[in-house]
CSV table of C-alpha atoms in Angstrom, one decimal:
chain,number,residue,atom,x,y,z
A,108,MET,CA,23.9,-22.4,-13.6
A,109,LEU,CA,24.8,-21.1,-10.0
A,110,LYS,CA,21.9,-21.5,-7.4
A,111,ALA,CA,21.6,-17.9,-7.1
A,112,ASP,CA,21.3,-17.5,-10.8
A,113,ARG,CA,18.5,-20.2,-11.1
A,114,THR,CA,16.5,-18.7,-8.4
A,115,TYR,CA,16.7,-15.3,-10.1
A,116,PHE,CA,15.5,-16.9,-13.3
A,117,LEU,CA,12.8,-18.9,-11.8
A,118,LEU,CA,11.4,-15.6,-10.2
A,119,ILE,CA,11.5,-13.9,-13.4
A,120,LEU,CA,9.9,-16.9,-15.2
A,121,LEU,CA,7.1,-17.0,-12.2
A,122,HIS,CA,6.1,-13.4,-12.8
A,123,ILE,CA,6.1,-14.0,-16.6
A,124,VAL,CA,3.4,-16.5,-15.9
A,125,ILE,CA,1.6,-14.2,-13.5
A,126,GLY,CA,1.4,-11.5,-16.1
A,127,ALA,CA,-0.3,-13.9,-18.6
A,128,LEU,CA,-2.6,-15.2,-16.1
A,129,LEU,CA,-4.0,-11.9,-15.0
A,130,TYR,CA,-4.9,-10.8,-18.5
A,131,ASN,CA,-8.6,-10.9,-19.2
A,132,ASN,CA,-9.4,-12.8,-16.1
A,133,THR,CA,-11.7,-11.4,-13.3
A,134,ILE,CA,-11.0,-13.8,-10.5
A,135,LEU,CA,-7.2,-14.4,-10.6
A,136,PRO,CA,-6.4,-10.2,-10.1
A,137,LYS,CA,-8.3,-10.5,-7.0
A,138,VAL,CA,-6.5,-13.5,-5.7
A,139,TYR,CA,-3.3,-12.0,-6.5
A,140,GLY,CA,-4.2,-8.6,-4.9
A,141,TYR,CA,-5.5,-10.1,-1.7
A,142,THR,CA,-2.7,-12.6,-1.4
A,143,ILE,CA,-0.2,-9.8,-1.5
A,144,ILE,CA,-2.0,-8.0,1.3
A,145,PHE,CA,-2.6,-10.9,3.6
A,146,GLY,CA,0.4,-12.6,2.8
A,147,GLY,CA,2.5,-9.6,3.6
A,148,ILE,CA,0.7,-9.0,6.8
A,149,PHE,CA,1.6,-12.5,7.9
A,150,TYR,CA,5.2,-12.3,6.4
A,151,ILE,CA,5.9,-9.4,8.8
A,152,ILE,CA,4.0,-10.4,11.9
A,153,ASN,CA,5.6,-14.1,11.6
A,154,SER,CA,9.1,-12.6,11.6
A,155,GLN,CA,8.2,-9.9,13.9
A,156,ASN,CA,10.2,-7.6,11.3
A,157,LYS,CA,13.5,-9.0,12.8
A,158,ASN,CA,15.4,-8.5,9.2
A,159,ASN,CA,13.3,-5.5,7.9
A,160,GLU,CA,10.7,-7.8,6.3
A,161,VAL,CA,8.3,-5.1,6.1
A,162,LEU,CA,10.7,-3.4,3.5
A,163,TYR,CA,10.3,-6.4,1.2
A,164,ALA,CA,6.7,-6.6,1.4
A,165,ILE,CA,6.1,-3.0,0.9
A,166,SER,CA,8.2,-3.0,-2.2
A,167,TYR,CA,6.5,-5.9,-3.7
A,168,MET,CA,3.1,-3.9,-3.0
A,169,VAL,CA,4.5,-1.0,-4.6
A,170,GLY,CA,5.7,-2.8,-7.9
A,171,SER,CA,2.4,-4.4,-8.2
A,172,GLU,CA,0.4,-1.4,-7.9
A,173,ILE,CA,-0.1,-0.6,-11.7
A,174,ILE,CA,-1.0,-4.1,-12.9
A,175,LEU,CA,-3.6,-4.3,-10.0
A,176,ARG,CA,-5.0,-1.2,-10.8
A,177,MET,CA,-5.3,-2.5,-14.7
A,178,THR,CA,-7.0,-5.6,-13.7
A,179,ASN,CA,-9.1,-4.3,-10.7
A,180,GLY,CA,-7.3,-6.5,-8.4
A,181,ASN,CA,-7.1,-4.2,-5.4
A,182,PRO,CA,-10.1,-3.8,-2.9
A,183,VAL,CA,-10.3,0.0,-3.8
A,184,TYR,CA,-8.2,2.0,-6.2
A,185,GLU,CA,-6.0,3.8,-3.8
A,186,PHE,CA,-5.5,0.7,-1.6
A,187,SER,CA,-1.7,0.0,-2.3
A,188,LYS,CA,-1.0,3.6,-0.7
A,189,TYR,CA,-3.0,2.4,2.5
A,190,GLY,CA,-1.5,-1.1,2.2
A,191,VAL,CA,1.8,0.4,2.4
A,192,MET,CA,0.9,2.2,5.3
A,193,ILE,CA,-0.5,-0.5,7.0
A,194,PHE,CA,2.8,-2.8,6.6
A,195,THR,CA,4.8,0.2,7.8
A,196,LEU,CA,2.7,0.6,11.0
A,197,ILE,CA,3.1,-3.2,11.7
A,198,GLY,CA,7.0,-2.6,11.3
A,199,ILE,CA,7.1,0.1,13.4
A,200,TYR,CA,5.3,-1.7,16.0
A,201,TYR,CA,7.7,-4.4,16.1
A,202,GLN,CA,10.9,-2.4,15.5
A,203,GLY,CA,10.0,1.4,16.3
A,204,ILE,CA,11.5,4.3,14.6
A,205,SER,CA,14.6,6.7,15.1
A,206,LYS,CA,14.5,9.2,17.7
A,207,ASN,CA,15.9,11.5,15.3
A,208,ALA,CA,13.2,11.5,12.6
A,209,VAL,CA,11.8,14.8,14.0
A,210,ALA,CA,11.8,16.2,10.4
A,211,TYR,CA,9.2,13.8,9.4
A,212,TRP,CA,6.9,14.1,12.3
A,213,LEU,CA,7.0,17.7,11.4
A,214,PHE,CA,6.3,17.0,7.9
A,215,LEU,CA,3.1,15.1,8.9
A,216,ILE,CA,2.1,17.9,11.3
A,217,LEU,CA,2.4,20.3,8.4
A,218,LEU,CA,0.0,18.5,6.4
A,219,ILE,CA,-2.9,18.8,9.0
A,220,PRO,CA,-3.8,22.6,8.7
A,221,GLY,CA,-4.7,22.0,5.0
A,222,VAL,CA,-7.0,19.0,5.9
A,223,LEU,CA,-8.7,21.0,8.6
A,224,ILE,CA,-9.7,23.9,6.1
A,225,ALA,CA,-10.8,21.6,3.5
A,226,THR,CA,-13.1,19.9,6.0
A,227,MET,CA,-14.8,23.6,6.6
A,228,GLU,CA,-14.4,25.0,3.1
A,229,LEU,CA,-15.0,22.3,0.6
A,230,ASN,CA,-18.6,22.5,-1.1
A,231,TYR,CA,-19.0,18.8,-1.5
A,232,THR,CA,-19.5,19.0,-5.1
A,233,ILE,CA,-17.4,16.0,-5.1
A,234,SER,CA,-17.1,13.2,-2.2
A,235,LEU,CA,-15.4,14.9,0.7
A,236,ARG,CA,-13.7,11.7,1.7
A,237,LYS,CA,-12.5,11.2,-2.1
A,238,GLU,CA,-11.1,14.6,-2.5
A,239,ILE,CA,-9.1,14.7,0.6
A,240,SER,CA,-7.9,11.2,0.6
A,241,PHE,CA,-6.9,11.4,-3.1
A,242,ASN,CA,-4.7,14.4,-2.6
A,243,ILE,CA,-3.4,13.7,0.9
A,244,SER,CA,-2.7,10.0,0.7
A,245,GLY,CA,0.5,10.1,-1.2
A,246,PRO,CA,2.2,12.7,1.2
A,247,VAL,CA,0.9,10.7,4.3
A,248,CYS,CA,2.1,7.5,2.9
A,249,LEU,CA,5.7,9.3,2.5
A,250,GLY,CA,5.7,10.5,5.7
A,251,ILE,CA,5.0,7.2,7.4
A,252,CYS,CA,7.6,5.3,5.3
A,253,SER,CA,10.1,8.0,5.9
A,254,LEU,CA,9.5,7.4,9.8
A,255,TYR,CA,10.2,3.9,9.5
A,256,THR,CA,13.5,4.3,6.9
A,257,TYR,CA,15.1,6.9,8.5
A,258,ASN,CA,18.8,6.2,9.4
A,259,ARG,CA,17.7,2.5,9.5
A,260,LYS,CA,20.6,0.2,8.9
A,261,VAL,CA,20.8,-2.0,5.9
A,262,THR,CA,23.3,-3.4,3.5
A,263,ILE,CA,23.8,-2.6,-0.2
A,264,GLU,CA,22.6,-6.3,-0.9
A,265,GLU,CA,19.3,-5.7,1.0
A,266,VAL,CA,18.7,-2.6,-1.1
A,267,ASN,CA,19.3,-4.5,-4.2
A,268,ASN,CA,16.8,-7.3,-2.9
A,269,ILE,CA,14.3,-4.5,-2.2
A,270,LEU,CA,14.7,-3.2,-5.6
A,271,LEU,CA,14.2,-6.7,-7.2
A,272,CYS,CA,10.9,-7.0,-5.1
A,273,VAL,CA,9.7,-3.9,-6.9
A,274,GLY,CA,11.0,-5.0,-10.2
A,275,LEU,CA,9.4,-8.6,-10.5
A,276,PRO,CA,5.8,-7.4,-10.5
A,277,ILE,CA,6.7,-4.8,-13.3
A,278,ILE,CA,7.8,-7.8,-15.4
A,279,SER,CA,4.1,-9.2,-14.9
A,280,CYS,CA,2.8,-6.0,-16.1
A,281,LEU,CA,5.5,-6.0,-19.0
A,282,ILE,CA,3.9,-9.5,-19.9
A,283,TYR,CA,0.4,-8.1,-19.7
A,284,LEU,CA,1.2,-4.9,-21.9
A,285,THR,CA,2.7,-7.4,-24.7
A,286,ILE,CA,-0.6,-9.6,-24.5
A,287,TYR,CA,-2.8,-6.5,-24.6
A,288,THR,CA,-1.1,-4.9,-27.6
A,289,PRO,CA,0.9,-7.6,-29.2
A,290,ASN,CA,1.1,-5.2,-32.6
A,291,ILE,CA,2.3,-1.8,-31.9
A,292,ARG,CA,2.0,-0.6,-35.5
A,293,ASP,CA,-1.8,-1.3,-35.5
A,294,VAL,CA,-2.5,1.4,-32.8
A,295,ILE,CA,0.0,4.1,-33.5
A,296,THR,CA,-1.6,7.0,-35.2
A,297,GLY,CA,-0.2,10.1,-33.5
A,298,THR,CA,2.4,11.4,-31.1
A,299,GLU,CA,0.0,11.6,-28.1
A,300,SER,CA,0.3,9.4,-25.1
A,301,ASN,CA,-1.3,6.1,-26.2
A,302,GLY,CA,-3.6,4.2,-23.8
A,303,LEU,CA,-3.7,1.2,-26.4
A,304,THR,CA,0.0,0.5,-25.7
A,305,SER,CA,-0.3,1.2,-22.0
A,306,GLY,CA,-2.9,-2.0,-21.2
A,307,GLY,CA,-5.8,0.5,-21.6
A,308,PHE,CA,-4.7,2.4,-18.7
A,309,GLY,CA,-3.0,5.9,-17.9
A,310,PRO,CA,0.1,6.1,-20.0
A,311,ASN,CA,1.7,8.2,-17.5
A,312,GLN,CA,1.5,5.8,-14.6
A,313,VAL,CA,2.4,3.0,-16.6
A,314,SER,CA,5.5,5.0,-18.1
A,315,THR,CA,6.6,5.7,-14.6
A,316,MET,CA,6.7,2.3,-13.4
A,317,LEU,CA,8.3,0.8,-16.6
A,318,GLY,CA,11.0,3.6,-16.3
A,319,LEU,CA,11.4,2.7,-12.6
A,320,GLY,CA,11.7,-1.1,-14.0
A,321,MET,CA,14.2,0.0,-16.7
A,322,PHE,CA,16.5,1.5,-13.9
A,323,ILE,CA,16.1,-1.5,-11.7
A,324,PHE,CA,17.3,-4.0,-14.1
A,325,THR,CA,19.9,-1.5,-15.8
A,326,SER,CA,21.5,-1.4,-12.4
A,327,ARG,CA,21.4,-5.0,-12.0
A,328,LEU,CA,23.1,-5.3,-15.7
A,329,ILE,CA,25.8,-2.8,-14.4
A,330,LEU,CA,26.5,-3.8,-11.0
A,331,LEU,CA,24.9,-7.5,-10.7
A,332,SER,CA,25.7,-9.3,-13.7
A,333,GLN,CA,28.6,-11.6,-12.7
A,334,SER,CA,27.8,-14.2,-15.3
A,335,VAL,CA,27.2,-14.6,-19.0
A,336,PHE,CA,23.6,-15.9,-18.1
A,337,LEU,CA,22.9,-13.0,-16.1
A,338,LEU,CA,24.2,-10.4,-18.4
A,339,ALA,CA,22.1,-11.7,-21.2
A,340,LEU,CA,19.1,-11.8,-19.1
A,341,ASN,CA,19.4,-8.5,-17.8
A,342,LEU,CA,20.1,-7.1,-21.0
A,343,PHE,CA,17.0,-8.3,-22.5
A,344,LEU,CA,14.7,-7.1,-19.7
A,345,THR,CA,16.6,-3.8,-19.8
A,346,LEU,CA,15.9,-3.8,-23.8
A,347,TYR,CA,12.2,-5.0,-23.6
A,348,LEU,CA,11.4,-2.7,-20.6
A,349,THR,CA,12.7,0.3,-22.5
A,350,TYR,CA,10.9,-0.5,-25.6
A,351,ARG,CA,7.5,-0.8,-23.8
A,352,GLY,CA,8.2,2.3,-22.1
A,353,PHE,CA,8.8,4.5,-25.2
A,354,VAL,CA,5.8,2.9,-26.9
A,355,THR,CA,3.5,4.4,-24.2
A,356,PHE,CA,4.4,7.8,-25.6
A,357,SER,CA,4.4,9.3,-22.3
A,358,ARG,CA,7.9,10.7,-21.8
A,359,GLY,CA,8.1,11.6,-17.9
A,360,GLY,CA,8.7,8.1,-16.6
A,361,MET,CA,11.2,7.2,-19.1
A,362,LEU,CA,13.2,10.4,-18.7
A,363,THR,CA,13.1,10.0,-15.2
A,364,GLY,CA,14.6,6.4,-15.6
A,365,PHE,CA,17.5,7.5,-17.9
A,366,ILE,CA,18.3,10.5,-15.2
A,367,MET,CA,18.5,8.0,-12.5
A,368,ILE,CA,20.7,5.5,-14.5
A,369,ALA,CA,22.9,8.4,-15.3
A,370,VAL,CA,23.0,9.8,-11.3
A,371,LEU,CA,23.8,6.0,-10.5
A,372,ILE,CA,26.7,5.6,-12.8
A,373,VAL,CA,28.4,9.1,-11.6
A,374,THR,CA,27.9,8.2,-8.1
A,375,THR,CA,29.0,4.8,-8.1
A,376,TYR,CA,32.0,5.2,-10.4
A,377,PHE,CA,34.1,7.4,-7.9
A,378,LEU,CA,33.5,4.7,-5.1
A,379,ILE,CA,34.9,1.7,-6.8
A,380,ASN,CA,38.6,0.6,-7.7
A,381,LYS,CA,40.3,0.8,-11.2
A,382,LYS,CA,39.5,-2.9,-11.8
A,383,LYS,CA,35.8,-2.5,-11.2
A,384,LYS,CA,35.7,0.9,-12.8
A,385,LEU,CA,37.0,-1.0,-16.2
A,386,ARG,CA,34.2,-3.8,-15.8
A,387,MET,CA,31.7,-1.1,-15.0
A,388,LEU,CA,32.4,0.9,-18.2
A,389,THR,CA,32.2,-2.5,-20.2
A,390,MET,CA,28.8,-2.6,-18.7
A,391,ILE,CA,27.9,0.8,-19.4
A,392,VAL,CA,28.6,0.1,-23.1
A,393,PHE,CA,26.3,-2.8,-23.1
A,394,ALA,CA,23.5,-0.7,-21.5
A,395,ALA,CA,24.2,2.1,-24.1
A,396,GLY,CA,23.8,-0.3,-26.7
A,397,THR,CA,20.7,-1.8,-25.6
A,398,PHE,CA,19.0,1.8,-25.2
A,399,THR,CA,20.1,2.7,-28.7
A,400,ALA,CA,18.4,-0.8,-30.0
A,401,ALA,CA,15.4,0.0,-28.1
A,402,TRP,CA,15.2,3.7,-29.4
A,403,LEU,CA,15.8,2.2,-33.3
A,404,TYR,CA,13.2,-0.5,-32.8
A,405,SER,CA,10.7,1.9,-31.1
A,406,SER,CA,11.0,4.3,-34.2
A,407,ASN,CA,10.5,1.4,-36.8
A,408,GLN,CA,7.4,0.0,-34.8
A,409,THR,CA,5.9,3.4,-34.6
A,410,ASN,CA,6.8,4.6,-38.2
A,411,GLY,CA,9.0,7.5,-36.6
A,412,MET,CA,6.3,8.7,-34.4
A,413,ILE,CA,8.5,8.2,-31.4
A,414,VAL,CA,11.1,10.3,-32.6
A,415,LYS,CA,8.4,13.3,-33.2
A,416,ARG,CA,7.0,12.7,-29.7
A,417,TYR,CA,10.3,13.1,-28.2
A,418,ALA,CA,11.1,16.1,-30.4
A,419,ASN,CA,7.7,17.7,-29.3
A,420,GLN,CA,6.2,17.7,-32.7
A,421,ASP,CA,2.8,16.5,-33.9
A,422,ALA,CA,2.1,13.7,-36.7
A,423,SER,CA,2.6,15.9,-39.4
A,424,GLY,CA,6.1,17.1,-37.9
A,425,ARG,CA,5.0,20.4,-36.8
A,426,ALA,CA,6.4,21.6,-33.3
A,427,LYS,CA,3.7,21.9,-30.7
A,428,GLU,CA,3.5,25.1,-28.8
A,429,ASP,CA,3.3,23.5,-25.3
A,430,LEU,CA,6.0,21.3,-24.3
A,431,THR,CA,4.2,20.4,-21.0
A,432,THR,CA,0.9,19.3,-22.6
A,433,GLY,CA,-1.2,21.6,-20.4
A,434,ARG,CA,0.6,20.9,-17.1
A,435,GLY,CA,2.5,24.2,-17.3
A,436,ASP,CA,-1.0,26.0,-17.3
A,437,LEU,CA,-2.1,24.0,-14.5
A,438,ALA,CA,1.0,24.9,-12.3
A,439,ALA,CA,0.6,28.5,-13.2
A,440,GLU,CA,-2.8,28.5,-11.8
A,441,GLU,CA,-1.9,26.7,-8.6
A,442,PHE,CA,0.9,29.3,-8.1
A,443,GLU,CA,-1.6,32.0,-8.4
A,444,ILE,CA,-3.6,30.4,-5.7
A,445,PHE,CA,-0.7,30.1,-3.7
A,446,LEU,CA,-0.3,34.0,-3.9
A,447,LYS,CA,-3.9,34.5,-2.9
A,448,TYR,CA,-3.8,32.2,0.2
A,449,PRO,CA,0.1,32.3,1.1
A,450,VAL,CA,-0.2,31.3,4.7
A,451,PHE,CA,-2.2,28.1,5.0
A,452,GLY,CA,-3.2,27.5,1.4
A,453,ILE,CA,-6.7,27.0,-0.1
A,454,GLY,CA,-7.2,23.6,1.6
A,455,VAL,CA,-6.6,20.3,0.6
A,456,GLY,CA,-8.9,19.1,-2.7
A,457,ARG,CA,-10.0,22.8,-3.0
A,458,ASN,CA,-7.9,23.3,-5.9
A,459,MET,CA,-9.6,20.6,-7.8
A,460,GLU,CA,-13.1,21.6,-6.8
A,461,THR,CA,-12.7,25.1,-7.8
A,462,ARG,CA,-11.6,24.0,-11.5
A,463,TYR,CA,-14.7,21.4,-11.3
A,464,GLU,CA,-16.9,24.6,-10.5
A,465,GLN,CA,-15.5,26.5,-13.4
A,466,THR,CA,-15.4,23.8,-16.0
A,467,GLY,CA,-17.5,21.2,-15.1
A,468,GLU,CA,-14.6,18.8,-15.4
A,469,ILE,CA,-12.4,16.9,-12.7
A,470,ILE,CA,-9.0,18.3,-13.5
A,471,VAL,CA,-6.3,17.1,-11.2
A,472,SER,CA,-3.1,18.4,-10.7
A,473,HIS,CA,0.2,16.8,-12.5
A,474,SER,CA,2.6,18.5,-10.1
A,475,GLU,CA,2.7,17.7,-6.3
A,476,ILE,CA,4.9,20.7,-5.8
A,477,THR,CA,2.5,23.4,-7.1
A,478,ARG,CA,-0.4,21.4,-5.6
A,479,MET,CA,1.3,21.6,-2.3
A,480,ILE,CA,1.8,25.1,-2.3
A,481,ALA,CA,-1.4,26.0,-3.4
A,482,GLU,CA,-3.5,23.9,-1.1
A,483,HIS,CA,-1.0,24.2,2.0
A,484,GLY,CA,0.5,27.7,1.4
A,485,SER,CA,3.7,28.4,3.0
A,486,LEU,CA,3.4,25.2,5.2
A,487,GLY,CA,3.5,23.2,1.8
A,488,VAL,CA,6.8,25.0,0.9
A,489,LEU,CA,8.4,24.2,4.4
A,490,ALA,CA,7.2,20.4,4.0
A,491,LEU,CA,8.6,20.4,0.7
A,492,MET,CA,12.1,21.8,1.9
A,493,ILE,CA,12.0,19.1,4.5
A,494,LEU,CA,11.7,16.3,2.1
A,495,PHE,CA,14.5,17.9,-0.3
A,496,LEU,CA,17.0,18.7,2.0
A,497,THR,CA,17.0,15.9,4.5
A,498,PRO,CA,18.3,13.1,2.3
A,499,LEU,CA,20.8,15.6,0.9
A,500,ILE,CA,22.0,16.2,4.5
A,501,LEU,CA,22.1,12.6,5.3
A,502,TYR,CA,24.1,11.8,2.0
A,503,PHE,CA,27.4,13.4,3.7
A,504,ASP,CA,27.5,10.4,6.0
A,505,ASN,CA,25.9,7.7,3.8
A,506,LYS,CA,28.3,7.3,1.0
A,507,TYR,CA,27.5,3.6,0.6
A,508,ASN,CA,23.8,4.3,-0.4
A,509,ILE,CA,24.8,4.5,-3.9
A,510,TYR,CA,20.9,4.8,-4.8
A,511,LEU,CA,20.3,7.7,-2.6
A,512,VAL,CA,20.6,10.5,-5.0
A,513,CYS,CA,18.8,8.2,-7.6
A,514,PHE,CA,15.8,7.8,-5.2
A,515,LEU,CA,15.6,11.4,-4.7
A,516,ALA,CA,15.5,12.1,-8.3
A,517,PHE,CA,12.8,9.7,-9.0
A,518,TRP,CA,10.8,11.2,-6.4
A,519,LEU,CA,11.3,14.8,-7.5
A,520,PHE,CA,11.0,14.2,-11.3
A,521,THR,CA,7.9,11.9,-11.1
A,522,ILE,CA,6.0,14.2,-8.7
A,523,ASN,CA,6.5,16.9,-11.3
A,524,HIS,CA,4.8,14.9,-14.1
A,525,ALA,CA,2.6,12.5,-12.3
A,526,ALA,CA,1.9,14.2,-8.9
A,527,MET,CA,1.5,11.1,-6.2
A,528,ARG,CA,-0.9,9.3,-8.1
A,529,LEU,CA,1.2,5.9,-7.1
A,530,ALA,CA,2.7,4.8,-3.9
A,531,ALA,CA,6.1,4.3,-5.7
A,532,PRO,CA,7.1,8.1,-5.1
A,533,ALA,CA,6.5,7.7,-1.4
A,534,PHE,CA,8.3,4.6,-1.0
A,535,ILE,CA,11.2,5.0,-3.3
A,536,TYR,CA,11.8,8.6,-1.5
A,537,SER,CA,11.7,6.8,1.9
A,538,LEU,CA,14.5,4.4,0.8
A,539,SER,CA,16.9,7.5,0.3
A,540,LEU,CA,16.7,7.6,4.0
A,541,LEU,CA,18.2,4.2,4.7
A,542,LYS,CA,21.8,3.9,6.1
A,543,VAL,CA,23.8,1.6,4.1
A,544,VAL,CA,26.5,-0.3,5.9
A,545,LYS,CA,29.3,-2.6,4.7
A,546,SER,CA,28.7,-6.4,5.2
A,547,LYS,CA,31.6,-9.0,5.0
A,548,GLU,CA,29.7,-10.5,1.9
A,549,GLU,CA,29.4,-7.2,-0.1
A,550,LYS,CA,32.0,-7.1,-3.0
A,551,LEU,CA,31.3,-3.6,-4.9
A,552,PHE,CA,33.0,-1.6,-2.5
A,553,GLN,CA,35.9,-4.1,-1.7
A,554,SER,CA,39.5,-2.7,-2.7
A,555,GLU,CA,40.3,-6.2,-4.5
C-alpha cells in the first residue's frame, strides 16, 4: 500500500472512531469542539497562514458543524459560523485580501440597512440579538469568506484536500447516525422527513451534509481513485453516505448532491484527454452502479417508502398536493412582503417576528433568496445578483477550477431548501472564487 493511501485510510479510520466515541457522551463532544476551535487558531497563527492553512481549518470546522450540533459540542448553537469568521479574519490579517474584491465589500454594505431597520422596528417578542444574528450570520459569514478567497491562487490538489477536510468529519457523523439508528426498518412508518434516522436532529440539515459528503467522495472515486484499494474504499464510502442520506427522507440535500456530481462530470470531461476520458467513464459506471445499489437497498429497508417519498406520495401512495411541504407558501408570503417594502425591505428578523405575532409559533424561512428580498428589499436583490454573477464571470478565466460551478450549485440549491442554517453554504460558495492554477505535480489536466 502506498504511503498516501495508508494516510488516507488512517484518517478515515480515525474519524470512524471519533464518530463512535461522540455517541451518548456529554464530555467528549465538548473536547472535540473546543479542540477544533483552539487547534484551528493555533494552526493558522503558528504557520502565519503561509500556505492558506486557514482554508483547511475552516473546512474541518464546516464539516464538523452538524455532528457538533447533534452532540452539543459547540459553545453555542451558531458558533461554527462565528468560528469560520474568526479563522478567516486571522487569515486575512496574515495574507490580506485582493484589492479587486470590491463586489463583496459592496455585498456586506448592502446588508447594513436591513440590520438598522431591525434594531428600530423589532418589537422584542423574541430576543433582538438572536433574531438578527440568526438571519444575518450566514450572509456575513459568506461575505467575509469571499473577501479572503477572491482570486486567491491554489492548486487543484489543494482544493481536493480542502474538500477532504470537509468530508472527514461527515464520516464521523455517518458513524454516529449508524449507532443512533442501526435498524432503519424499525423507525420508518411514513414518507415524512425522519428525525430518528437523522440522529434525532433536523433531517434537512443532516441531508444537506450527507449530500455534500456524497459529492466529495464521489469526486474522489471518479478523479482520485488511482489504486484498487482507493477505488474500493471510495466506493464503499459513497454507497453508505448515499444510503444514509436517502433514509433521512429529506430530499433537498441529496438532490443537490446529485446535481453537483452531474455538473462535475460535464465540466471535467471536456478538459481532459481521450485516455483520461475513458478512465473517467469507467469510474462513472462504478458510481452509477453504487447509486443504484444504494437506492435499491434503501427501498428494501424502508419497505418502498423512500420511493413514495421521492414520488411525492404519502404512505398510502396518494400524491401530495404540495411538493414543497409548505415552503412554497412561506416563499409567497415573503414575496408579498417585498412588494410592500420594495426598497429597504421589512428589516432583518421582522419577517419571522411577524409570523410569531400572527401564529404564536416561530416559523423560519427555508429560502434565503425570498428571505433576503423580503427583509432587505431591492438591496437584497442586488446582493443576490452579486453573489450569483461574480463566480460566473470569474469562470471565464478560471477553467481549472473544475468545482466552481459545483460549488455555486451547492450554495444556490441549498439556500433554497435549508436557507443558511449551516456554515457550509457560505464557505462552499466562497471556494468558487478561488483561482486554480496548474502545478508540476498535478496530473488531471496533463496531456499524457
